[in-house]
Short mmCIF file of C-alpha atoms in Angstrom, two decimals:
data_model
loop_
_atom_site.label_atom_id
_atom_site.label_comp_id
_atom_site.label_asym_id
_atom_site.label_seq_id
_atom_site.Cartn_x
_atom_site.Cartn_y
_atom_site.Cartn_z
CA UNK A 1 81.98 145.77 111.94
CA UNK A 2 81.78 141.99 112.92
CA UNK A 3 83.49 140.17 110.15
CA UNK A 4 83.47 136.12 109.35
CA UNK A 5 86.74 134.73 108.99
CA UNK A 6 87.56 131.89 106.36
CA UNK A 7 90.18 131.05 103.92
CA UNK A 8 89.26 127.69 104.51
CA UNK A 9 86.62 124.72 103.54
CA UNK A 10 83.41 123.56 105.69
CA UNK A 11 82.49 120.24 105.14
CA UNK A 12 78.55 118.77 105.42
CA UNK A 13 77.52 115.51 105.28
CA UNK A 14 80.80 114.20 104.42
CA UNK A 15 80.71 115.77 101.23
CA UNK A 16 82.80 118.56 99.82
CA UNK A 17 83.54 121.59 101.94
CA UNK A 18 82.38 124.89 100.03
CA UNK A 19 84.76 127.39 99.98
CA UNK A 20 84.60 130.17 102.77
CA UNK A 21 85.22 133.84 102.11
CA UNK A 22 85.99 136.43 104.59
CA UNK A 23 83.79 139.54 104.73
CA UNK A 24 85.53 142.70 105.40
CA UNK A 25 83.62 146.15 105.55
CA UNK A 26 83.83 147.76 102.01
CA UNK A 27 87.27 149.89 101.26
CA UNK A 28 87.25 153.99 102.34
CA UNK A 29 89.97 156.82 102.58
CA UNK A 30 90.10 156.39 106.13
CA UNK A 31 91.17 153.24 106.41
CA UNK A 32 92.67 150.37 104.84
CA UNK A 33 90.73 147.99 101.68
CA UNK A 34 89.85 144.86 102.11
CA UNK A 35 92.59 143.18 100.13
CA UNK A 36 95.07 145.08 102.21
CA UNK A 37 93.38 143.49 105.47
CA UNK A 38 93.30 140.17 103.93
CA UNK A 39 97.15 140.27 103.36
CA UNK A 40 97.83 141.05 106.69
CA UNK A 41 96.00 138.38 108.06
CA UNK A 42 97.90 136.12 105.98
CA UNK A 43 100.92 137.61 107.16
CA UNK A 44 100.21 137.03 110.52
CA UNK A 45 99.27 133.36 110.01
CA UNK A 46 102.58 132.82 108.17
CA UNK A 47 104.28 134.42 110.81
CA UNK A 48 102.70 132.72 114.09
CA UNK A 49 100.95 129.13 112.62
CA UNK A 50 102.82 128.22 109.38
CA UNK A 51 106.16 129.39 109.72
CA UNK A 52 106.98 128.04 113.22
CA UNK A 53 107.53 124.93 114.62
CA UNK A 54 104.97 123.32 116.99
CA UNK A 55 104.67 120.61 119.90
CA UNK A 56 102.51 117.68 118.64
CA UNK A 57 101.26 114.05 119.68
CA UNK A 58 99.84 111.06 118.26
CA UNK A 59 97.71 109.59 120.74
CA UNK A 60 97.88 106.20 120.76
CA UNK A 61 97.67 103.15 123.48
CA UNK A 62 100.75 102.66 125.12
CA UNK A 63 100.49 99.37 124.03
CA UNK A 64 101.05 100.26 120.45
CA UNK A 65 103.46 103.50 121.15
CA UNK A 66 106.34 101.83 119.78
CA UNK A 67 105.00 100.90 116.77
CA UNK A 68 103.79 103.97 116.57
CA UNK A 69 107.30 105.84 117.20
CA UNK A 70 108.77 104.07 114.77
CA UNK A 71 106.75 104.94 111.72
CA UNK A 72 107.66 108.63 112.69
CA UNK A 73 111.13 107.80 112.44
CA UNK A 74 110.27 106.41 109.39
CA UNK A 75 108.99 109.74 107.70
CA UNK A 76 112.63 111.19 108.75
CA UNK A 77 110.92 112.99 112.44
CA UNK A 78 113.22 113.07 114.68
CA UNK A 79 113.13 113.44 118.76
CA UNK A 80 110.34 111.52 119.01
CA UNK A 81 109.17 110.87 122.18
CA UNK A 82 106.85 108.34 124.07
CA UNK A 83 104.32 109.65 127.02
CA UNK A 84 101.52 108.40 128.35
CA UNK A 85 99.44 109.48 125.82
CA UNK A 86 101.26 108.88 123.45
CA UNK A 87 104.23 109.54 121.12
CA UNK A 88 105.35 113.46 121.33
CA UNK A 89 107.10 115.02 118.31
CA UNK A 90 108.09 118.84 116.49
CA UNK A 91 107.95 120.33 113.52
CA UNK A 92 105.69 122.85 111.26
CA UNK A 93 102.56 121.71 109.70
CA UNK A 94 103.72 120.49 107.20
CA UNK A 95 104.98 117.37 109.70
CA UNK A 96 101.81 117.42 111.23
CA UNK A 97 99.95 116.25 107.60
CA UNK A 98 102.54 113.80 106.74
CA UNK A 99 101.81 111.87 110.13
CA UNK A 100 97.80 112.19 109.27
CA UNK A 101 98.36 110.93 105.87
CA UNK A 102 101.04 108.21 106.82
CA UNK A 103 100.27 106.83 110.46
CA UNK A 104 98.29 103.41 110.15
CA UNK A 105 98.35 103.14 114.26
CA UNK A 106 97.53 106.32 115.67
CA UNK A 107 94.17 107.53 116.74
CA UNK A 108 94.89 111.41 116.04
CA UNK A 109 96.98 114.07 116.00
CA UNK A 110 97.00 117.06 117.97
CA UNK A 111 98.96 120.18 118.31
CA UNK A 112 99.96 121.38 121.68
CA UNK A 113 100.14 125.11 122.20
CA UNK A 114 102.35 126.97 124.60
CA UNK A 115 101.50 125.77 128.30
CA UNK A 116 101.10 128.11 131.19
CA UNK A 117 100.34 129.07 134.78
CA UNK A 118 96.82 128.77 136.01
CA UNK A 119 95.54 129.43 139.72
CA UNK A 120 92.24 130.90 139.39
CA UNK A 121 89.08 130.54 136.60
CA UNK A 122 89.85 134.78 135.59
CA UNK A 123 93.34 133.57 135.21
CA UNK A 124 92.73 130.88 133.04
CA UNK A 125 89.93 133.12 130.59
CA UNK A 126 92.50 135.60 130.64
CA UNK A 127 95.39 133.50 129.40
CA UNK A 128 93.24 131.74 126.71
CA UNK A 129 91.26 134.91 125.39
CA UNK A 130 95.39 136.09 124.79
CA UNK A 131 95.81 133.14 122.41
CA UNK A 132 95.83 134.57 118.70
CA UNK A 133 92.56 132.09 117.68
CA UNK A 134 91.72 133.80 114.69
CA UNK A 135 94.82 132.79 113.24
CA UNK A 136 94.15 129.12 114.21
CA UNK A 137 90.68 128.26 114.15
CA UNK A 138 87.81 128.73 111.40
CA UNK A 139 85.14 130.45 112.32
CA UNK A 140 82.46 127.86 110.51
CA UNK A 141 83.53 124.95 112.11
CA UNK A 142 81.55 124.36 115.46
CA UNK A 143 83.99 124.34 118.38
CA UNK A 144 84.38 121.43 121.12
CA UNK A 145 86.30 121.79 124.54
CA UNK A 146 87.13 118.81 126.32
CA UNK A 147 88.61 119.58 129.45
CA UNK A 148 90.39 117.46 132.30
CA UNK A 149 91.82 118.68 135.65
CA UNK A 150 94.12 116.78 138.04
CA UNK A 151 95.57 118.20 141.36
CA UNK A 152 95.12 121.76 140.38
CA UNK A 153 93.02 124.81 142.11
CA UNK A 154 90.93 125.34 139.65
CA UNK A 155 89.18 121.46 139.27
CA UNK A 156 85.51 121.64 138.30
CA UNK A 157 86.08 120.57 134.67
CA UNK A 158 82.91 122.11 133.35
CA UNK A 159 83.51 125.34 134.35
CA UNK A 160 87.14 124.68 132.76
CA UNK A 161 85.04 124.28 129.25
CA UNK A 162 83.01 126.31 129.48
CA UNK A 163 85.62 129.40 130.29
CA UNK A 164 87.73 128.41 127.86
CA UNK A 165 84.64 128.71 125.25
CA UNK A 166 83.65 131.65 126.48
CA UNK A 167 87.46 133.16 126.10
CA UNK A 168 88.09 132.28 122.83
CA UNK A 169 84.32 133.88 121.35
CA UNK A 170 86.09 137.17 123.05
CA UNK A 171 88.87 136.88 121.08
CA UNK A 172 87.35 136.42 118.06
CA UNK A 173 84.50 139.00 118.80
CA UNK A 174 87.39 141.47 119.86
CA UNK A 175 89.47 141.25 116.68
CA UNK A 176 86.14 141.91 114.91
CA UNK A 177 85.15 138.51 113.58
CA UNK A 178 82.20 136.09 114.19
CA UNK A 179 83.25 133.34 116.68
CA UNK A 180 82.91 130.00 116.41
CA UNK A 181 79.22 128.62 117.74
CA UNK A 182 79.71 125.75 120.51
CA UNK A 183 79.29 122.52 119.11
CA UNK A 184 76.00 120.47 120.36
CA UNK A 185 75.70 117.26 120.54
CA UNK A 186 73.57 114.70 117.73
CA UNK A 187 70.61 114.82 120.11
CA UNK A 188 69.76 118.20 119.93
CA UNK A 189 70.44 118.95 116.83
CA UNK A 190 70.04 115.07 115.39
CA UNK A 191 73.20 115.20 113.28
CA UNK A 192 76.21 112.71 113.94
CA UNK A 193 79.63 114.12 114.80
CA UNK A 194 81.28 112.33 112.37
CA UNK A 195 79.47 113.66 109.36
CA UNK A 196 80.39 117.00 110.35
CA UNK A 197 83.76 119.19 111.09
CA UNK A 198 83.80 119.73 114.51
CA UNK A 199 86.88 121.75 115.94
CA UNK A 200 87.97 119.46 119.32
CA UNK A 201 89.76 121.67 122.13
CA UNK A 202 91.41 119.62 124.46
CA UNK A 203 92.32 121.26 127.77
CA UNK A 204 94.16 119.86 130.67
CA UNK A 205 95.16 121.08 133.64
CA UNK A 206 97.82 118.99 135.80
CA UNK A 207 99.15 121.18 138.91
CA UNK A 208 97.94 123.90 138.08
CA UNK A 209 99.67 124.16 134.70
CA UNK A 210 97.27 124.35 131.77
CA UNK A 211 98.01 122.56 128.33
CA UNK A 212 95.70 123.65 125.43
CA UNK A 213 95.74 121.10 122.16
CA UNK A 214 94.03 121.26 118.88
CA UNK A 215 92.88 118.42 117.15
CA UNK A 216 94.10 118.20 113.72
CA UNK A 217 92.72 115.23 112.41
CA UNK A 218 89.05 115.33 112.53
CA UNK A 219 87.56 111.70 112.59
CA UNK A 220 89.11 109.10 114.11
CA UNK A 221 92.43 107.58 111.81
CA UNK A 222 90.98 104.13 111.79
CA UNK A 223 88.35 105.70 109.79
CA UNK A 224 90.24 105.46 106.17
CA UNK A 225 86.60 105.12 104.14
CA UNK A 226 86.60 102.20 102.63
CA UNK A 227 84.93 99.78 105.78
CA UNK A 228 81.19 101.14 105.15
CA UNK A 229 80.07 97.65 105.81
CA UNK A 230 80.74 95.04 108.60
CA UNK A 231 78.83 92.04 110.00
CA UNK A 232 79.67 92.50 113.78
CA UNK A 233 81.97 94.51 115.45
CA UNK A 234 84.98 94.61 113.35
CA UNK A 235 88.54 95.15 114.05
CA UNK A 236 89.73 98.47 113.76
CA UNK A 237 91.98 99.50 110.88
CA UNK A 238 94.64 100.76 113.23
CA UNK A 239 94.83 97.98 115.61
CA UNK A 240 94.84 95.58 112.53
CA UNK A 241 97.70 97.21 111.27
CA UNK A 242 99.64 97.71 114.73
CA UNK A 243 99.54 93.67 114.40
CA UNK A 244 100.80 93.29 111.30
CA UNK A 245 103.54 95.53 112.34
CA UNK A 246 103.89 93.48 115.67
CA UNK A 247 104.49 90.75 113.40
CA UNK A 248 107.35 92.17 111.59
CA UNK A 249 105.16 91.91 108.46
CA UNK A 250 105.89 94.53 105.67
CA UNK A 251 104.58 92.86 102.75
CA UNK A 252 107.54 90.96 101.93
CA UNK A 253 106.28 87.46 102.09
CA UNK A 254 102.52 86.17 101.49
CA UNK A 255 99.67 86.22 104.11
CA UNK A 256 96.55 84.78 104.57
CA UNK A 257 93.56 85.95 106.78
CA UNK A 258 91.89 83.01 107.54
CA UNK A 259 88.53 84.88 109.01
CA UNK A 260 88.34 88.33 106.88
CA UNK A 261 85.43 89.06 108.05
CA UNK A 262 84.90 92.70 106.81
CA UNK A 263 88.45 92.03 105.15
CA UNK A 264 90.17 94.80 107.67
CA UNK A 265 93.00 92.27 107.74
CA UNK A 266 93.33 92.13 104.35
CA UNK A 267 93.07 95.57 103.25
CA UNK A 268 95.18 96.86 105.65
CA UNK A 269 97.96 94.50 104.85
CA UNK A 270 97.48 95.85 100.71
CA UNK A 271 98.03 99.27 101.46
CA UNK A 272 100.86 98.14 103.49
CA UNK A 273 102.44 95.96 100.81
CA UNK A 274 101.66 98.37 98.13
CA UNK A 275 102.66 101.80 100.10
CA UNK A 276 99.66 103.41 100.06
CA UNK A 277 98.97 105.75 102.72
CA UNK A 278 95.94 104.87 105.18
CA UNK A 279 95.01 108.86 104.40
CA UNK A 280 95.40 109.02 100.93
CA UNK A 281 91.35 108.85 100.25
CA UNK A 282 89.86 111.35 102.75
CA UNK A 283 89.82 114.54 104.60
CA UNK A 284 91.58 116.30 107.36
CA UNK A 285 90.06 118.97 109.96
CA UNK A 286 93.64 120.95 109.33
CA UNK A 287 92.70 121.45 105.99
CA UNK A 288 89.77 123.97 107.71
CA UNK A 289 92.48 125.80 109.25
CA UNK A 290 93.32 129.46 107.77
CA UNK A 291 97.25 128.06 108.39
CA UNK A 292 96.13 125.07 105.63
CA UNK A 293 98.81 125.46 103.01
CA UNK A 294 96.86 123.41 99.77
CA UNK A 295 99.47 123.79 97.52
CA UNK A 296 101.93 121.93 100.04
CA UNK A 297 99.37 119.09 101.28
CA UNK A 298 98.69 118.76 97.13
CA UNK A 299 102.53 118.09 97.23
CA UNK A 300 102.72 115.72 99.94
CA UNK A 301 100.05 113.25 98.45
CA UNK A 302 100.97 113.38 94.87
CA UNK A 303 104.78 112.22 95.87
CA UNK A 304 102.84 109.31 97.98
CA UNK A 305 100.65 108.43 94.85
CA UNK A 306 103.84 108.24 92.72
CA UNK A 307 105.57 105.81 95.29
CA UNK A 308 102.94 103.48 95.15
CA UNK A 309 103.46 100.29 94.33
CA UNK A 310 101.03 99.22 91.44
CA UNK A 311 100.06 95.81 92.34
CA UNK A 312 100.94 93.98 95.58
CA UNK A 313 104.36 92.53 95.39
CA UNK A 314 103.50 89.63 97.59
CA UNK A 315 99.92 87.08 97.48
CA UNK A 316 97.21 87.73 99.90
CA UNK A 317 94.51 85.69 100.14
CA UNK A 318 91.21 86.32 102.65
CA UNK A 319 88.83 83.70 103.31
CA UNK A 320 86.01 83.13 104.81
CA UNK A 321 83.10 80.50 105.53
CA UNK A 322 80.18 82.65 105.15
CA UNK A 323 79.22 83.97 101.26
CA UNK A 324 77.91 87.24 102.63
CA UNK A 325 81.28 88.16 105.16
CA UNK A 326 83.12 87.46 101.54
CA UNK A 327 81.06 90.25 99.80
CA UNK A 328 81.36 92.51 102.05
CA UNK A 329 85.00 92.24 102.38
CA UNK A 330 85.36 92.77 98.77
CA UNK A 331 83.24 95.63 98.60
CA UNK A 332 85.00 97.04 101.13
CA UNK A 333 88.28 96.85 99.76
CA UNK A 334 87.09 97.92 96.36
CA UNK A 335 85.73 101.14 97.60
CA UNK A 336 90.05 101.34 99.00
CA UNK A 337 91.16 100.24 95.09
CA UNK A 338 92.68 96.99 96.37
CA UNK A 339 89.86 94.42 95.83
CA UNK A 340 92.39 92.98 92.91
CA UNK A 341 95.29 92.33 95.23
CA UNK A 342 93.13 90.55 97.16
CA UNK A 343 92.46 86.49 96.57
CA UNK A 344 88.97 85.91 97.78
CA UNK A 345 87.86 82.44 98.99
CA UNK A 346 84.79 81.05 100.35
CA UNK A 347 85.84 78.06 102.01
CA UNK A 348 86.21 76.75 106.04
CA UNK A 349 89.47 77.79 107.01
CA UNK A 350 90.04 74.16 109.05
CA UNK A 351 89.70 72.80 105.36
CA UNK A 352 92.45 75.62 103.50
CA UNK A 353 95.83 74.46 102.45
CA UNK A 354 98.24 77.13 101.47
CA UNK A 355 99.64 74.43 99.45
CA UNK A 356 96.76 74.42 97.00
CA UNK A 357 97.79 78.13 95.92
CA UNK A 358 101.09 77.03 96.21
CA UNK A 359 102.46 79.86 98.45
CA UNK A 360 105.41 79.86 100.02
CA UNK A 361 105.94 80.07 104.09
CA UNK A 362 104.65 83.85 105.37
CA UNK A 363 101.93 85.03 108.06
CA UNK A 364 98.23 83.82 108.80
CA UNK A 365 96.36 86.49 110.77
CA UNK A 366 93.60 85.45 112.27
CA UNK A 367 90.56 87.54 114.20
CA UNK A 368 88.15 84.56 115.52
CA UNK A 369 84.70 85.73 116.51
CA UNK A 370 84.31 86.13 120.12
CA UNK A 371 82.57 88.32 122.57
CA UNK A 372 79.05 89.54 121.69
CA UNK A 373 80.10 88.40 117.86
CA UNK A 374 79.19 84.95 119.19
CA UNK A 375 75.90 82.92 120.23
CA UNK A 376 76.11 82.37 124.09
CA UNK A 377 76.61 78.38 123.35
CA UNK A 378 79.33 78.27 121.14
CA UNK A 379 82.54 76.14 121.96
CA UNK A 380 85.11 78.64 121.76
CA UNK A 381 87.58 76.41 123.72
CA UNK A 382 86.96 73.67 121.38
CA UNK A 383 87.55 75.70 118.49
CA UNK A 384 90.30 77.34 119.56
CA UNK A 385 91.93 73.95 119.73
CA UNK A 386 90.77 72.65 116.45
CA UNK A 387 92.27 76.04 115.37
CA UNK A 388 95.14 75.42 116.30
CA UNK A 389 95.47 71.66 115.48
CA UNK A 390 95.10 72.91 111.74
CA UNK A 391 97.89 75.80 111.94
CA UNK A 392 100.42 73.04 113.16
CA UNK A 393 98.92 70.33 110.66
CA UNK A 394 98.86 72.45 107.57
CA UNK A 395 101.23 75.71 107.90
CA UNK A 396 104.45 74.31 109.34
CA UNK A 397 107.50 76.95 108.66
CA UNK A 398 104.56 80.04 108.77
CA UNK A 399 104.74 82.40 111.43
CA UNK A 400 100.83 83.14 112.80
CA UNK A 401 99.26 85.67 114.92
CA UNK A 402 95.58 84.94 116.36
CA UNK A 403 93.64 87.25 118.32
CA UNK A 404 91.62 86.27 121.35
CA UNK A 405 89.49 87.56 124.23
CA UNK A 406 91.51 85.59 126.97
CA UNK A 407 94.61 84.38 127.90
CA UNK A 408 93.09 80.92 128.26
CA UNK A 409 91.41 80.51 125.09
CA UNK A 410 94.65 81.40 122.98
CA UNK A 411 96.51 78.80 125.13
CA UNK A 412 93.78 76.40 124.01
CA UNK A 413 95.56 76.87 120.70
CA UNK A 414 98.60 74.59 121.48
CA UNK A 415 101.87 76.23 120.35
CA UNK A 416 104.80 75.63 122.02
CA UNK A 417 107.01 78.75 121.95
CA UNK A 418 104.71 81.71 121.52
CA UNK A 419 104.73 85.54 122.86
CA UNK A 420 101.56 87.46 123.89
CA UNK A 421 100.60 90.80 123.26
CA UNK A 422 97.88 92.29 125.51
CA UNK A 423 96.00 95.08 124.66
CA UNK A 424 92.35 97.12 124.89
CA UNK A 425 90.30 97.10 121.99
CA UNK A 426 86.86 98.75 121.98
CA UNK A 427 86.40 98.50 125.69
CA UNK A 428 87.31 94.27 125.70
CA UNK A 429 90.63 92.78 126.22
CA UNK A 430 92.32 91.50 123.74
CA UNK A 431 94.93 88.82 123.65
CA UNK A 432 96.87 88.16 120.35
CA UNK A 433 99.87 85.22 120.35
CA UNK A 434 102.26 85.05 117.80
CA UNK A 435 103.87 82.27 116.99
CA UNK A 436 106.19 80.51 114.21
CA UNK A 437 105.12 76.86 113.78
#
């Protein structure tokens, strides 16, 4: 009888997931109930998911790997590892949800299963349709393969996906249950991927050995839930944070954002200074997973919540020229709890004087508008330098770190002894110099 497997949840629309329940073929003498078939399935995913250690990485730019490797060391992970995709790492599950609840730099996290030998396409279905899926994968949740080949026999990527699709439905369909449906994408079916769980497979073959990996995070990690609004294109959450972390900042001393913007900045530099997770206030795609373990990821978050920091021990203060980039900063870090930790100006930043709130010496972060977040004939070179005329005029003994599109602009600012830090963001180069004036 073809069976649908589920201990888990199925989210729609973002909201919550209703609870799934296996069907099993109703209990006779011949053969075993259906609570008896439900405990061995259990079994087995205690056995082969849960109780075992696993491979796992947190892909991240190499750029921000470091930063990256040393928050994992923070949550007590050791052998940590960088590649070139990222930072590599061990453990059970349970590691795997403390580095989706705690990482503020990492995209997402995926778990590696065994690698093996591939020289031919029946080789590869073969090999994948042995994989124990059931015991990984929900049935409900749509499933994704993204595959990449490099230097191997088998090299038309397509047929690599859609093999490895077709091999896990066997499995399923062998072990009697329904199989997960291909995902399809928002134009056929007019829905976005992000309001809905989608189960990525990531394949890769590299000389001709063949590296499966499950994503366990579900939308991106920059996506906390609190930035609804923005009035351009914003910085992302974990890029803001991998700067304040480049910046040695950990919420000892005050900082100001001089151009909050959508008050990413800001918020992110809260939760820092206050402990708060960057995962604390939304979902995971592991929690799908028939290897979720609630009463452990329940754990994990109530010990975070009761290590928070009630208020922010340090002042931050965000600023900003224009009334409405103000609101919606606010907004946005009320729907993350923080809005009160937050000191809200609106006021030109070339006219602020930390003096006036009389803070002590700390860090100014500052994201400038540039790109297609500016009118074609604006003076960025000019205000670059007037930026910078200000930060030596009015924050002497602060340390600063301003972002900017090119090398050239940032040396319009004028400090003497400054480092750069070059990295992608969003498909434009970024340039951010730090400096203590």
């Amino acid at each position: 009888m073809n069976n649908e497997k589920g201990y888990t949840r199925v989210s729609r629309k973002g909201s919550a997931p209703p609870a799934a329940t296996r069907q099993t073929p109703p209990p006779d003498d011949k053969g075993p109930s259906s609570a008896d078939k439900k405990r061995a399935f259990l079994r087995h995913v205690r056995r082969l998911v849960q109780a075992r250690e696993h491979d796992f990485l947190a892909v991240i730019p190499q750029e921000m790997a470091d930063l990256c490797q040393q928050e994992l060391m923070e949550l007590g992970i050791p052998d940590t590892r960088v590649s070139e995709a990222g930072v590599e790492f061990s453990g059970r599950l349970t590691v795997c949800m403390q580095v989706n609840l705690w990482s503020r730099t990492a995209s997402r996290v995926l778990c590696r299963l065994p690698h093996f030998r591939v020289g031919v396409v029946g080789e590869l279905f073969h090999r994948t349709a042995a994989i124990p899926w059931e015991y990984w994968l929900n049935a409900r949740v749509p499933l994704l393969v993204q595959a990449h080949a490099l230097r191997s026999r088998v090299d038309h990527e397509g047929l690599i996906g859609e093999t490895v699709q077709r091999a896990v439905q066997k499995r399923f369909n062998d072990r009697g249950f329904s199989a997960p449906a291909a995902w399809t994408s928002p134009r056929q079916d007019h829905e976005d991927i992000d309001n809905r769980w989608v189960q990525r497979l990531l394949v890769r073959l590299e000389n001709n050995r063949c590296v499966i990996s499950l994503d366990t995070t579900g939308r991106h990690l920059h996506q906390r839930g609190y930035r609804v609004q923005h009035g351009g294109t914003p910085m992302r959450e974990t890029l803001a944070a991998a700067i304040l972390g480049r910046a040695g900042w950990r919420g000892d001393r005050p900082l100001v954002d001089g151009l909050c913007g959508a008050g990413t900045l800001a918020i992110e530099a809260v939760l820092l200074a206050r402990r708060i997770p960057p995962g604390i206030g939304r979902e995971f795609l592991f929690e799908q997973w028939p290897g979720h373990q609630p009463k452990t990821w329940d754990y994990l978050r109530r010990t975070a919540r009761d290590a928070m920091f009630s208020r922010s021990p340090v002042a931050i203060v965000a600023i900003d020229q224009d009334r409405r980039a103000v609101r919606i900063a606010r907004e946005n870090a009320a729907r993350a709890g923080v809005s009160d930790d937050v000191r809200w100006d609106t006021v030109d930043f070339l006219d602020f004087r930390p003096e006036a709130l009389d803070l002590c010496p700390g860090l100014v972060v500052l994201d400038p508008p540039y790109g297609v977040r500016t009118q074609q004939d604006t003076d960025l070179e000019g205000f670059y330098r007037r930026l910078g005329a200000h930060l030596r005029e009015a924050f002497r003994g602060w340390q600063v770190a301003v972002a900017a599109p090119t090398p050239e602009l940032a040396r319009s600012l004028g400090f003497r002894r400054k480092r750069w830090w070059h990295l992608p963001h969003g498909g434009i180069p970024l340039n951010v110099c730090f400096a203590t004036l």
